[in-house]
Amino acid sequence: AKAAPATAAPAKASSEAQRRLRLKTSGQLRAMLDEFSVAYPAGASKEALLSLAEEAGLLERWEALHPPQKKAPSSSGGMADMLFASLDRDSDGSLSREEMAGLIEKTNAAAKAQGEAVPADFFASIDADGDGRVDRGEASGYFERMMAGGGGAAARAAADQQRL
């Protein structure tokens, strides 16, 4: 008799997929489990729901049917909020040069690719008070200047980074 082919267990989710899954609410996780007919106990904790969804490999299937909606910021304050949400790793309410290094590198590369001038010290051009930290007010001010001036590659790269 021929053996039935083994079915591979869903691969462990990548850290990015795990992050996206952890951002789901308990209600969203229940909806995901319900849609794919995965049973879960009544009153299950969010951790239990997360575990079931991850074990069943549901995130990719869910996102294929319900693509995540990326929201573009509509104001300089919204841009600053998105900047801080993605870069303020220590959650201290300000951005260090180190926290902004990747964004600055991408922004400078985008500006160069468009033939635009790149500031000698991009971080310093945002750090208006020169204290070595960028606060929300300074970030908002930077984005206001970019939006008022039509942006350019540097501003577009900063905005694109926030949409990723």
GROMACS .gro file of C-alpha atoms in nm:
model
  164
    1ALA     CA    1   0.000   0.000   0.000
    2LYS     CA    2   0.115   0.347  -0.082
    3ALA     CA    3   0.169   0.582   0.212
    4ALA     CA    4  -0.026   0.904   0.213
    5PRO     CA    5   0.198   1.204   0.147
    6ALA     CA    6   0.294   1.388   0.461
    7THR     CA    7   0.156   1.736   0.491
    8ALA     CA    8   0.404   1.993   0.603
    9ALA     CA    9   0.320   2.190   0.911
   10PRO     CA   10   0.291   2.561   0.848
   11ALA     CA   11   0.630   2.726   0.872
   12LYS     CA   12   0.703   2.935   1.179
   13ALA     CA   13   0.601   3.290   1.100
   14SER     CA   14   0.877   3.542   1.035
   15SER     CA   15   0.937   3.802   1.301
   16GLU     CA   16   0.763   4.061   1.079
   17ALA     CA   17   0.463   3.831   1.035
   18GLN     CA   18   0.460   3.766   1.410
   19ARG     CA   19   0.459   4.143   1.470
   20ARG     CA   20   0.167   4.190   1.230
   21LEU     CA   21  -0.020   3.905   1.395
   22ARG     CA   22   0.043   4.048   1.745
   23LEU     CA   23  -0.107   4.380   1.632
   24LYS     CA   24  -0.442   4.210   1.573
   25THR     CA   25  -0.708   4.257   1.839
   26SER     CA   26  -0.872   3.958   2.006
   27GLY     CA   27  -1.180   4.028   1.794
   28GLN     CA   28  -0.976   4.027   1.474
   29LEU     CA   29  -0.808   3.703   1.576
   30ARG     CA   30  -1.145   3.539   1.648
   31ALA     CA   31  -1.273   3.655   1.307
   32MET     CA   32  -0.961   3.512   1.143
   33LEU     CA   33  -0.999   3.178   1.323
   34ASP     CA   34  -1.372   3.167   1.245
   35GLU     CA   35  -1.318   3.238   0.876
   36PHE     CA   36  -1.080   2.943   0.845
   37SER     CA   37  -1.289   2.716   1.072
   38VAL     CA   38  -1.025   2.687   1.344
   39ALA     CA   39  -1.189   2.599   1.676
   40TYR     CA   40  -1.095   2.790   1.991
   41PRO     CA   41  -1.229   2.773   2.345
   42ALA     CA   42  -1.488   3.028   2.456
   43GLY     CA   43  -1.316   3.298   2.659
   44ALA     CA   44  -0.973   3.217   2.510
   45SER     CA   45  -0.706   3.475   2.592
   46LYS     CA   46  -0.545   3.682   2.320
   47GLU     CA   47  -0.225   3.478   2.367
   48ALA     CA   48  -0.419   3.154   2.308
   49LEU     CA   49  -0.583   3.301   1.997
   50LEU     CA   50  -0.244   3.421   1.870
   51SER     CA   51  -0.095   3.077   1.923
   52LEU     CA   52  -0.377   2.906   1.733
   53ALA     CA   53  -0.358   3.154   1.443
   54GLU     CA   54   0.020   3.118   1.419
   55GLU     CA   55   0.013   2.736   1.443
   56ALA     CA   56  -0.244   2.724   1.162
   57GLY     CA   57  -0.042   2.968   0.950
   58LEU     CA   58  -0.344   3.194   0.905
   59LEU     CA   59  -0.189   3.539   0.874
   60GLU     CA   60  -0.072   3.507   0.514
   61ARG     CA   61  -0.401   3.345   0.409
   62TRP     CA   62  -0.599   3.617   0.594
   63GLU     CA   63  -0.394   3.899   0.440
   64ALA     CA   64  -0.437   3.747   0.092
   65LEU     CA   65  -0.814   3.778   0.136
   66HIS     CA   66  -0.807   4.099   0.341
   67PRO     CA   67  -0.501   4.301   0.231
   68PRO     CA   68  -0.380   4.544   0.498
   69GLN     CA   69  -0.469   4.903   0.417
   70LYS     CA   70  -0.171   5.134   0.429
   71LYS     CA   71  -0.262   5.481   0.540
   72ALA     CA   72  -0.073   5.778   0.410
   73PRO     CA   73  -0.036   6.054   0.662
   74SER     CA   74  -0.241   6.358   0.575
   75SER     CA   75  -0.055   6.618   0.778
   76SER     CA   76   0.289   6.703   0.908
   77GLY     CA   77   0.172   6.595   1.256
   78GLY     CA   78   0.056   6.263   1.116
   79MET     CA   79   0.391   6.218   0.946
   80ALA     CA   80   0.570   6.293   1.274
   81ASP     CA   81   0.347   6.044   1.457
   82MET     CA   82   0.428   5.775   1.203
   83LEU     CA   83   0.798   5.860   1.220
   84PHE     CA   84   0.799   5.821   1.598
   85ALA     CA   85   0.591   5.503   1.589
   86SER     CA   86   0.842   5.335   1.363
   87LEU     CA   87   1.173   5.480   1.486
   88ASP     CA   88   1.148   5.570   1.857
   89ARG     CA   89   1.283   5.232   1.975
   90ASP     CA   90   1.334   5.340   2.336
   91SER     CA   91   0.996   5.522   2.350
   92ASP     CA   92   1.147   5.828   2.511
   93GLY     CA   93   0.956   6.073   2.291
   94SER     CA   94   1.260   6.185   2.095
   95LEU     CA   95   1.471   6.041   1.817
   96SER     CA   96   1.845   6.000   1.844
   97ARG     CA   97   2.084   6.012   1.551
   98GLU     CA   98   2.120   5.634   1.590
   99GLU     CA   99   1.744   5.574   1.576
  100MET     CA  100   1.722   5.782   1.258
  101ALA     CA  101   2.034   5.641   1.086
  102GLY     CA  102   1.849   5.400   0.852
  103LEU     CA  103   1.591   5.661   0.749
  104ILE     CA  104   1.861   5.923   0.689
  105GLU     CA  105   2.057   5.680   0.473
  106LYS     CA  106   1.748   5.601   0.260
  107THR     CA  107   1.647   5.967   0.240
  108ASN     CA  108   1.994   6.075   0.127
  109ALA     CA  109   2.007   5.794  -0.131
  110ALA     CA  110   1.666   5.898  -0.270
  111ALA     CA  111   1.772   6.261  -0.293
  112LYS     CA  112   2.097   6.170  -0.471
  113ALA     CA  113   1.909   5.944  -0.713
  114GLN     CA  114   1.683   6.238  -0.804
  115GLY     CA  115   1.981   6.469  -0.846
  116GLU     CA  116   1.882   6.675  -0.542
  117ALA     CA  117   2.124   6.827  -0.296
  118VAL     CA  118   2.180   6.627   0.020
  119PRO     CA  119   2.242   6.822   0.340
  120ALA     CA  120   2.589   6.772   0.486
  121ASP     CA  121   2.416   6.670   0.810
  122PHE     CA  122   2.054   6.574   0.747
  123PHE     CA  123   1.995   6.497   1.115
  124ALA     CA  124   2.108   6.848   1.212
  125SER     CA  125   1.871   6.996   0.953
  126ILE     CA  126   1.581   6.837   1.146
  127ASP     CA  127   1.723   6.890   1.498
  128ALA     CA  128   1.628   7.259   1.506
  129ASP     CA  129   1.749   7.327   1.861
  130GLY     CA  130   2.074   7.134   1.817
  131ASP     CA  131   2.032   6.923   2.132
  132GLY     CA  132   2.116   6.596   1.956
  133ARG     CA  133   1.755   6.470   1.972
  134VAL     CA  134   1.459   6.525   1.737
  135ASP     CA  135   1.131   6.582   1.921
  136ARG     CA  136   0.783   6.569   1.768
  137GLY     CA  137   0.771   6.945   1.723
  138GLU     CA  138   1.096   6.945   1.526
  139ALA     CA  139   0.979   6.650   1.315
  140SER     CA  140   0.644   6.821   1.246
  141GLY     CA  141   0.827   7.140   1.154
  142TYR     CA  142   1.049   6.952   0.911
  143PHE     CA  143   0.749   6.787   0.743
  144GLU     CA  144   0.563   7.121   0.729
  145ARG     CA  145   0.859   7.274   0.547
  146MET     CA  146   0.875   6.980   0.307
  147MET     CA  147   0.501   6.984   0.240
  148ALA     CA  148   0.500   7.361   0.186
  149GLY     CA  149   0.793   7.337  -0.053
  150GLY     CA  150   0.649   7.050  -0.252
  151GLY     CA  151   0.877   6.797  -0.088
  152GLY     CA  152   1.136   6.656  -0.320
  153ALA     CA  153   1.299   6.315  -0.312
  154ALA     CA  154   1.419   6.349   0.047
  155ALA     CA  155   1.071   6.424   0.179
  156ARG     CA  156   0.914   6.156  -0.040
  157ALA     CA  157   1.165   5.898   0.085
  158ALA     CA  158   1.086   5.990   0.444
  159ALA     CA  159   0.715   5.959   0.374
  160ASP     CA  160   0.762   5.631   0.185
  161GLN     CA  161   0.963   5.491   0.476
  162GLN     CA  162   0.667   5.557   0.705
  163ARG     CA  163   0.427   5.374   0.473
  164LEU     CA  164   0.637   5.054   0.475
   0.00000   0.00000   0.00000
